[in-house]
Amino acid sequence: MFAPNALMPNGGRTDWVRLRTLTLLRWMAIGGQLAAVLTASYWYNMRLPMGLCLVVIGASVVANLISVFIFPENKRLSERQALWMLMFDMGQLSTLVFLTGGLTNPFALLILAPVTISASALSLRTTVWLGVSAIGMITLNAVVSLPLLQSDGSVVVVPGLFAFGFWLAIVIGILFLGLYSRRVATEIRLMSDALLATQMALAREQKLTDLGGVVAAAAHELGTPLATIKLTSAELIDELADRPDLQQDARLIRDQANRCRDILRSMGKAGKDDRQLHQAPLGAVLQEAAAPHARRGRNLVFQLAPTNRGTAQEPNIRRSPEVIHGLRNLVQNAVDFARSTVWIEAEWDERQVLIRIVDDGEGYPPALLGRIGDPFVRHRRTETEGPRKGYEGMGLGLFIAKTLLERSGAELSFSNGVEQETQPNDTPKPSRSGAIVEAVWPLQRLAVPRDQPLGENRIFQR
């Protein structure tokens, strides 16, 4: 049986939230805050500290612009990064509420939003921290805030009972919506993990079933010759009683026949997990990953070499399913769009291993470079469909490859060999004018020390 948390390192993922999602929500909040402040000031003639309010709103604008220009569109936030972004949003909203009357401002209710987002996508510890911070900020605004002045200079006063009720409603809302969102999100994740674990268990069971069928057929076919060998060796043992040296050979033949019988029986019950198959030279793994696409009409060129400061010895790496399947998807995408050639290159040194896949196709559209790795990005070039043959997918190949390789410790980058817009139509394109994908691993995450003992083979428990 598989435990859902065992499918992911450290018990689960922490990069559920995209930066683009939070920046879009922040732009909506900025628009709403500007509309509320301007309407209150110019429509209802409220006396607000307009300069300070615009400075606080401008801080959110600056933060969003920095996020847009520095990070790619498909950036996914780590737990710490998401925490600081949501803390910034809560602090900015709390400061704006402080400047506009505290709890007399009904928009103080919006402080629920960051806590709800955290409860849906982040860890329990982060959500508790944000919830406590939100309660602290709203309590501070209930005690200390600038008064909300009307046009005649009079202060907007809310009866104490209503002010307390509003504060209590916000606190209860933080607790209730946080717990509710957390519960629903947790159930969805558990169901997703359970379905994934079920699929993996079924796939493993199917492989073992197929193996058992092959072994059963082999045992059936080999049963007669093994029985013949055993019977003949037993007769030789009896006849060679006066020849101890030859009799010992006959006993060895009988023992090995019995061993073959036992091996077939054990393999029929369960498959063996051969530790020797868990690692292979880097070049062999690349060859294995690219093998299904070697006969699709494109020339696959493998180039392996150490970097200037590297060692000449090719590293042994782990033959993990994530690495092989991820690289296979990248090779498939390159072969799909290449004109004639795909280069699969590997470099290594004492610190890291780099794998680069280059094709001579059209490359990625510049408008999509920031979104490479997101699902349902179907095509590189919408103006041509010529090079793509043999596959009609849903654009999930690069998404699956990126997810699997990053789970194995890699950092991926996507680029083009040549900016197509800068090349005149009559200029011949260089050979490596297409897409470039680079995956970089720390050496300790991918390589296996050559002197490390393999250990005993394990039996798959069915």
Coordinates of C-alpha atoms in Angstrom, one line a residue:
M1 CA 0.0 0.0 0.0
F2 CA 1.1 3.5 -0.8
A3 CA 0.7 6.4 1.7
P4 CA -0.3 9.6 -0.1
N5 CA 2.4 11.7 1.5
A6 CA 5.0 9.3 0.4
L7 CA 4.4 10.4 -3.2
M8 CA 6.0 13.8 -2.6
P9 CA 9.1 14.9 -0.8
N10 CA 8.7 16.2 2.8
G11 CA 5.1 15.0 2.9
G12 CA 3.6 17.3 0.3
R13 CA 4.1 20.2 -2.1
T14 CA 4.6 23.8 -1.0
D15 CA 4.4 25.5 -4.5
W16 CA 0.7 25.5 -5.1
V17 CA 0.3 29.2 -5.5
R18 CA 1.4 31.0 -8.7
L19 CA 2.9 34.5 -8.4
R20 CA 0.7 35.6 -11.3
T21 CA -2.5 34.7 -9.4
L22 CA -1.5 36.8 -6.4
T23 CA -0.4 39.7 -8.5
L24 CA -3.7 39.7 -10.4
L25 CA -5.7 39.6 -7.1
R26 CA -3.5 42.5 -5.9
W27 CA -4.2 44.6 -9.0
M28 CA -8.0 44.0 -8.3
A29 CA -7.5 45.1 -4.7
I30 CA -5.5 48.2 -5.8
G31 CA -8.4 49.2 -8.2
G32 CA -10.9 48.7 -5.4
Q33 CA -8.9 50.7 -2.9
L34 CA -8.5 53.6 -5.3
A35 CA -12.2 53.6 -6.1
A36 CA -13.2 53.5 -2.5
V37 CA -10.8 56.3 -1.4
L38 CA -11.7 58.6 -4.3
T39 CA -15.4 58.0 -4.0
A40 CA -15.4 58.7 -0.2
S41 CA -13.3 61.8 -0.7
Y42 CA -14.9 63.4 -3.8
W43 CA -18.4 61.9 -3.8
Y44 CA -19.2 61.9 -0.1
N45 CA -16.8 64.7 0.8
M46 CA -15.1 62.7 3.6
R47 CA -11.9 64.2 4.9
L48 CA -9.4 61.6 4.4
P49 CA -5.5 61.9 4.6
M50 CA -5.4 61.5 0.8
G51 CA -1.6 61.8 0.5
L52 CA -0.9 59.0 3.0
C53 CA -3.7 56.8 1.5
L54 CA -2.1 57.1 -2.0
V55 CA 1.3 56.3 -0.6
V56 CA 0.0 53.1 1.0
I57 CA -1.8 52.1 -2.2
G58 CA 1.3 53.0 -4.3
A59 CA 3.4 50.6 -2.2
S60 CA 1.2 47.8 -3.6
V61 CA 1.6 49.1 -7.1
V62 CA 5.4 49.1 -6.7
A63 CA 5.4 45.6 -5.2
N64 CA 3.4 44.3 -8.2
L65 CA 5.6 46.0 -10.8
I66 CA 8.7 44.5 -9.2
S67 CA 7.0 41.0 -9.2
V68 CA 6.0 41.4 -12.9
F69 CA 9.4 42.5 -14.2
I70 CA 11.7 40.3 -12.1
F71 CA 10.0 36.9 -12.1
P72 CA 8.6 34.8 -15.0
E73 CA 4.8 34.4 -15.4
N74 CA 4.9 30.8 -14.4
K75 CA 6.8 31.4 -11.1
R76 CA 5.4 29.3 -8.3
L77 CA 5.9 30.6 -4.8
S78 CA 7.6 28.7 -2.1
E79 CA 5.9 28.5 1.4
R80 CA 8.1 31.4 2.7
Q81 CA 7.6 33.6 -0.4
A82 CA 3.8 33.2 -0.3
L83 CA 3.8 33.9 3.5
W84 CA 5.6 37.2 3.0
M85 CA 3.4 38.3 0.1
L86 CA 0.3 37.6 2.1
M87 CA 1.7 39.3 5.1
F88 CA 2.5 42.4 3.0
D89 CA -1.1 42.5 1.7
M90 CA -2.5 42.2 5.2
G91 CA -0.2 44.9 6.5
Q92 CA -1.0 47.2 3.6
L93 CA -4.7 46.8 4.0
S94 CA -4.4 47.2 7.8
T95 CA -2.5 50.4 7.4
L96 CA -5.1 51.7 4.9
V97 CA -7.9 50.8 7.4
F98 CA -6.0 52.6 10.1
L99 CA -5.9 55.8 8.0
T100 CA -9.6 55.7 7.2
G101 CA -11.4 55.2 10.5
G102 CA -10.4 51.8 11.8
L103 CA -13.4 49.5 12.4
T104 CA -15.8 52.3 11.3
N105 CA -14.5 51.4 7.8
P106 CA -16.6 48.4 6.6
F107 CA -13.8 47.4 4.2
A108 CA -11.9 46.1 7.2
L109 CA -13.7 42.8 6.5
L110 CA -11.3 42.2 3.5
I111 CA -8.5 41.2 5.8
L112 CA -10.2 37.7 5.6
A113 CA -8.9 37.2 2.1
P114 CA -5.2 36.5 2.8
V115 CA -6.1 34.0 5.5
T116 CA -8.5 32.2 3.3
I117 CA -5.9 31.9 0.5
S118 CA -3.4 30.6 3.0
A119 CA -5.8 28.0 4.3
S120 CA -6.6 26.8 0.8
A121 CA -3.0 26.5 -0.5
L122 CA -0.4 26.7 2.3
S123 CA 0.6 24.7 5.3
L124 CA -1.2 24.8 8.6
R125 CA 1.6 26.5 10.4
T126 CA 1.6 29.4 7.8
T127 CA -2.2 29.7 8.1
V128 CA -2.1 29.9 11.9
W129 CA 0.6 32.5 11.7
L130 CA -1.4 34.6 9.2
G131 CA -4.6 34.1 11.2
V132 CA -3.0 35.3 14.5
S133 CA -1.4 38.3 12.6
A134 CA -4.8 39.2 11.1
I135 CA -6.5 39.1 14.5
G136 CA -3.7 41.2 16.0
M137 CA -4.0 43.8 13.2
I138 CA -7.7 44.1 13.3
T139 CA -7.6 44.3 17.1
L140 CA -5.1 47.1 16.9
N141 CA -7.3 49.0 14.5
A142 CA -10.2 48.6 16.9
V143 CA -8.2 50.3 19.6
V144 CA -6.1 52.9 17.7
S145 CA -7.0 54.5 14.4
L146 CA -7.3 57.9 12.8
P147 CA -10.9 59.2 13.1
L148 CA -13.1 59.2 10.0
L149 CA -14.2 62.9 9.4
Q150 CA -17.2 64.1 7.5
S151 CA -17.3 67.2 5.3
D152 CA -18.3 69.4 8.2
G153 CA -15.4 68.1 10.4
S154 CA -17.6 65.9 12.6
V155 CA -16.3 62.5 13.5
V156 CA -18.2 59.4 12.4
V157 CA -19.0 57.5 15.6
V158 CA -20.2 54.0 15.7
P159 CA -21.9 52.8 18.9
G160 CA -19.6 50.7 21.1
L161 CA -21.8 47.6 20.9
F162 CA -21.8 47.7 17.1
A163 CA -18.0 48.3 17.0
F164 CA -17.4 45.3 19.3
G165 CA -19.8 43.2 17.2
F166 CA -18.0 44.1 14.0
W167 CA -14.6 43.2 15.5
L168 CA -16.0 39.9 16.8
A169 CA -17.6 39.1 13.4
I170 CA -14.2 39.6 11.7
V171 CA -12.4 37.4 14.3
I172 CA -15.0 34.7 14.0
G173 CA -14.9 35.0 10.2
I174 CA -11.1 34.6 10.2
L175 CA -11.4 31.4 12.3
F176 CA -14.4 30.0 10.5
L177 CA -13.4 30.6 6.9
G178 CA -9.8 29.5 7.7
L179 CA -10.9 26.2 9.2
Y180 CA -13.6 25.7 6.5
S181 CA -11.2 26.4 3.6
R182 CA -8.5 24.3 5.2
R183 CA -10.8 21.4 5.6
V184 CA -12.1 21.5 2.1
A185 CA -8.6 21.9 0.5
T186 CA -7.2 19.1 2.6
E187 CA -9.9 16.7 1.5
I188 CA -9.4 17.6 -2.1
R189 CA -5.6 17.0 -1.8
L190 CA -6.1 13.7 0.0
M191 CA -8.5 12.5 -2.7
S192 CA -6.1 13.5 -5.4
D193 CA -3.2 11.8 -3.6
A194 CA -5.3 8.7 -3.1
L195 CA -6.3 8.5 -6.8
L196 CA -2.6 8.9 -7.8
A197 CA -1.6 6.3 -5.3
T198 CA -4.3 4.0 -6.7
Q199 CA -3.1 4.5 -10.2
M200 CA 0.5 3.7 -9.2
A201 CA -0.5 0.7 -7.3
L202 CA -2.6 -0.6 -10.2
A203 CA 0.3 0.0 -12.6
R204 CA 2.7 -1.9 -10.4
E205 CA 0.3 -4.7 -9.9
Q206 CA -0.2 -4.9 -13.7
K207 CA 3.6 -5.1 -14.2
L208 CA 3.9 -7.8 -11.6
T209 CA 1.0 -9.7 -13.1
D210 CA 2.6 -9.6 -16.5
L211 CA 5.9 -10.8 -14.9
G212 CA 4.1 -13.6 -13.2
G213 CA 2.5 -14.6 -16.5
V214 CA 5.9 -14.7 -18.2
V215 CA 7.5 -16.6 -15.4
A216 CA 4.6 -19.1 -15.3
A217 CA 5.0 -19.7 -19.0
A218 CA 8.8 -20.0 -18.6
A219 CA 8.3 -22.4 -15.7
H220 CA 5.9 -24.5 -17.8
E221 CA 8.3 -24.6 -20.8
L222 CA 11.4 -25.3 -18.7
G223 CA 9.8 -27.8 -16.4
T224 CA 10.5 -30.8 -18.6
P225 CA 14.2 -30.1 -19.4
L226 CA 14.9 -29.3 -15.8
A227 CA 13.3 -32.5 -14.7
T228 CA 15.3 -34.4 -17.2
I229 CA 18.5 -32.7 -16.0
K230 CA 17.7 -33.5 -12.4
L231 CA 16.9 -37.2 -13.2
T232 CA 20.0 -37.7 -15.3
S233 CA 22.2 -36.1 -12.7
A234 CA 20.8 -38.3 -10.0
E235 CA 21.6 -41.4 -12.2
L236 CA 25.1 -40.1 -12.8
I237 CA 25.6 -39.6 -9.0
D238 CA 24.8 -43.3 -8.5
E239 CA 26.9 -44.5 -11.3
L240 CA 29.9 -42.4 -10.4
A241 CA 30.3 -43.7 -6.9
D242 CA 33.8 -44.9 -7.7
R243 CA 34.7 -41.5 -9.3
P244 CA 34.3 -38.9 -6.5
D245 CA 35.6 -36.0 -8.7
L246 CA 33.0 -36.6 -11.4
Q247 CA 30.3 -37.4 -8.9
Q248 CA 30.9 -34.0 -7.3
D249 CA 30.3 -32.4 -10.7
A250 CA 27.0 -34.4 -11.1
R251 CA 25.9 -33.2 -7.7
L252 CA 26.6 -29.6 -8.7
I253 CA 24.5 -30.1 -11.9
R254 CA 21.6 -31.4 -9.7
D255 CA 21.9 -28.5 -7.2
Q256 CA 21.9 -25.9 -9.9
A257 CA 18.8 -27.5 -11.5
N258 CA 17.1 -27.3 -8.1
R259 CA 18.2 -23.7 -7.8
C260 CA 16.6 -22.9 -11.2
R261 CA 13.4 -24.4 -10.0
D262 CA 13.4 -22.3 -6.8
I263 CA 14.2 -19.1 -8.7
L264 CA 11.3 -19.7 -11.1
R265 CA 9.0 -20.3 -8.1
S266 CA 10.1 -17.2 -6.2
M267 CA 9.7 -15.0 -9.4
G268 CA 6.3 -16.4 -9.9
K269 CA 5.3 -15.1 -6.4
A270 CA 7.0 -11.7 -6.5
G271 CA 9.3 -9.6 -8.7
K272 CA 12.8 -8.8 -7.5
D273 CA 14.0 -5.3 -7.2
D274 CA 17.5 -5.5 -8.7
R275 CA 19.7 -2.8 -7.1
Q276 CA 22.1 -3.0 -10.1
L277 CA 19.3 -1.5 -12.2
H278 CA 18.9 1.6 -10.0
Q279 CA 21.9 3.4 -11.4
A280 CA 23.6 3.7 -14.8
P281 CA 26.2 6.0 -16.5
L282 CA 24.8 9.4 -17.5
G283 CA 25.0 8.6 -21.2
A284 CA 23.2 5.3 -20.8
V285 CA 20.3 7.1 -19.1
L286 CA 20.1 9.7 -21.8
Q287 CA 20.1 6.9 -24.4
E288 CA 17.3 5.1 -22.6
A289 CA 15.2 8.3 -22.3
A290 CA 15.6 9.1 -26.0
A291 CA 15.2 5.5 -27.3
P292 CA 11.4 5.6 -28.0
H293 CA 12.0 8.6 -30.3
A294 CA 15.2 7.4 -32.1
R295 CA 13.3 6.2 -35.2
R296 CA 10.9 9.1 -35.8
G297 CA 12.8 10.6 -38.7
R298 CA 15.1 13.0 -36.7
N299 CA 18.8 12.7 -36.1
L300 CA 19.6 12.4 -32.4
V301 CA 23.1 13.7 -31.6
F302 CA 24.5 12.9 -28.1
Q303 CA 27.4 15.0 -26.8
L304 CA 28.8 14.3 -23.3
A305 CA 31.8 16.1 -21.9
P306 CA 33.0 17.4 -18.6
T307 CA 33.3 21.2 -18.1
N308 CA 36.6 22.9 -17.9
R309 CA 36.9 22.5 -14.2
G310 CA 35.2 19.0 -14.1
T311 CA 36.6 15.6 -14.0
A312 CA 36.9 13.3 -17.0
Q313 CA 35.0 10.4 -15.5
E314 CA 31.4 10.2 -16.5
P315 CA 29.1 10.1 -13.4
N316 CA 26.8 7.3 -12.5
I317 CA 23.3 8.7 -11.9
R318 CA 20.1 7.3 -10.4
R319 CA 17.7 5.7 -12.9
S320 CA 14.7 7.2 -11.2
P321 CA 11.4 7.1 -13.1
E322 CA 11.0 10.9 -12.7
V323 CA 14.3 11.7 -14.4
I324 CA 13.8 9.2 -17.3
H325 CA 10.2 10.1 -18.0
G326 CA 10.8 13.8 -17.7
L327 CA 13.8 13.7 -20.1
R328 CA 11.8 11.5 -22.4
N329 CA 9.0 14.2 -22.6
L330 CA 11.6 16.9 -23.3
V331 CA 13.1 14.8 -26.1
Q332 CA 9.7 14.1 -27.5
N333 CA 8.9 17.8 -27.6
A334 CA 12.1 18.5 -29.4
V335 CA 11.6 15.7 -31.9
D336 CA 8.1 16.9 -32.6
F337 CA 9.2 20.3 -33.7
A338 CA 12.7 19.7 -35.1
R339 CA 13.4 19.9 -38.8
S340 CA 16.1 17.3 -38.9
T341 CA 18.3 17.2 -35.8
V342 CA 18.0 17.2 -32.0
W343 CA 21.1 17.6 -29.9
I344 CA 21.2 16.0 -26.4
E345 CA 24.1 17.3 -24.5
A346 CA 25.4 16.7 -21.0
E347 CA 28.1 18.5 -18.9
W348 CA 29.3 17.8 -15.4
D349 CA 31.8 18.9 -12.8
E350 CA 32.3 18.5 -9.1
R351 CA 29.2 20.5 -8.2
Q352 CA 26.5 19.9 -10.8
V353 CA 25.2 18.0 -13.8
L354 CA 23.7 19.9 -16.7
I355 CA 21.6 18.4 -19.5
R356 CA 20.7 20.5 -22.5
I357 CA 18.3 19.5 -25.3
V358 CA 18.4 21.7 -28.5
D359 CA 16.5 21.3 -31.8
D360 CA 16.7 23.1 -35.1
G361 CA 13.0 23.9 -35.3
E362 CA 11.1 27.2 -35.1
G363 CA 11.7 27.7 -31.3
Y364 CA 9.2 28.9 -28.7
P365 CA 7.1 32.0 -29.4
P366 CA 8.5 34.9 -27.3
A367 CA 5.1 35.6 -25.9
L368 CA 4.9 32.1 -24.5
L369 CA 8.4 31.8 -23.0
G370 CA 7.2 33.0 -19.6
R371 CA 4.5 30.3 -19.6
I372 CA 6.5 27.3 -20.7
G373 CA 5.8 24.6 -18.2
D374 CA 2.2 25.5 -17.6
P375 CA -0.4 22.9 -18.7
F376 CA -2.5 23.4 -21.9
V377 CA 0.1 25.5 -23.7
R378 CA -0.3 23.5 -27.0
H379 CA 1.9 24.9 -29.7
R380 CA 5.2 26.6 -30.1
R381 CA 4.4 28.4 -33.3
T382 CA 0.8 29.0 -34.2
E383 CA 1.6 30.0 -37.8
T384 CA 3.0 26.6 -38.8
E385 CA 2.1 23.0 -38.0
G386 CA 4.6 21.4 -40.5
P387 CA 7.3 20.0 -38.2
R388 CA 4.9 18.3 -35.7
K389 CA 4.2 14.7 -36.6
G390 CA 3.1 11.7 -34.7
Y391 CA 1.6 13.3 -31.6
E392 CA -1.6 15.2 -30.8
G393 CA -1.5 15.9 -27.1
M394 CA -3.0 18.5 -24.8
G395 CA 0.1 20.4 -24.1
L396 CA 0.9 18.5 -20.9
G397 CA 4.2 17.1 -21.9
L398 CA 6.4 20.0 -20.8
F399 CA 4.3 20.5 -17.7
I400 CA 4.8 16.9 -16.7
A401 CA 8.5 17.0 -17.6
K402 CA 9.0 20.2 -15.6
T403 CA 7.1 18.9 -12.6
L404 CA 8.9 15.5 -12.5
L405 CA 12.4 16.9 -13.1
E406 CA 12.0 19.7 -10.5
R407 CA 10.8 17.0 -8.0
S408 CA 14.1 15.2 -8.6
G409 CA 16.0 18.4 -7.7
A410 CA 16.5 20.0 -11.2
E411 CA 16.2 23.6 -12.1
L412 CA 14.8 24.1 -15.7
S413 CA 15.1 27.0 -18.0
F414 CA 13.6 27.5 -21.5
S415 CA 15.0 29.7 -24.3
N416 CA 15.5 30.0 -28.0
G417 CA 18.7 29.6 -29.9
V418 CA 18.0 32.6 -32.1
E419 CA 15.4 35.4 -31.7
Q420 CA 13.4 34.8 -34.9
E421 CA 12.0 38.3 -35.1
T422 CA 15.6 39.7 -35.6
Q423 CA 16.4 37.5 -38.6
P424 CA 15.5 38.7 -42.1
N425 CA 13.4 36.2 -44.1
D426 CA 16.2 35.7 -46.6
T427 CA 18.9 35.0 -44.0
P428 CA 19.7 31.3 -43.5
K429 CA 19.1 30.2 -40.0
P430 CA 21.9 28.6 -38.0
S431 CA 21.6 24.9 -37.3
R432 CA 20.7 25.4 -33.6
S433 CA 18.0 27.9 -34.2
G434 CA 15.2 26.2 -32.2
A435 CA 14.2 25.7 -28.6
I436 CA 16.7 25.1 -25.8
V437 CA 15.9 23.4 -22.6
E438 CA 18.4 23.2 -19.8
A439 CA 18.1 21.1 -16.6
V440 CA 20.7 21.5 -13.9
W441 CA 21.0 19.2 -10.9
P442 CA 23.3 19.5 -7.9
L443 CA 25.7 16.6 -8.2
Q444 CA 24.7 15.0 -4.9
R445 CA 21.0 15.0 -5.9
L446 CA 21.6 13.0 -9.1
A447 CA 24.9 11.2 -9.0
V448 CA 25.6 7.9 -7.2
P449 CA 29.1 7.4 -5.7
R450 CA 30.9 4.7 -7.6
D451 CA 32.2 3.0 -4.4
Q452 CA 28.8 3.0 -2.8
P453 CA 27.7 -0.6 -2.0
L454 CA 24.5 -1.6 -3.8
G455 CA 23.0 -3.6 -1.0
E456 CA 20.8 -6.7 -1.2
N457 CA 18.1 -7.0 -3.7
R458 CA 14.6 -6.7 -2.3
I459 CA 11.4 -8.6 -3.0
F460 CA 8.4 -6.7 -4.1
Q461 CA 5.5 -7.3 -1.7
R462 CA 2.4 -8.0 -3.5

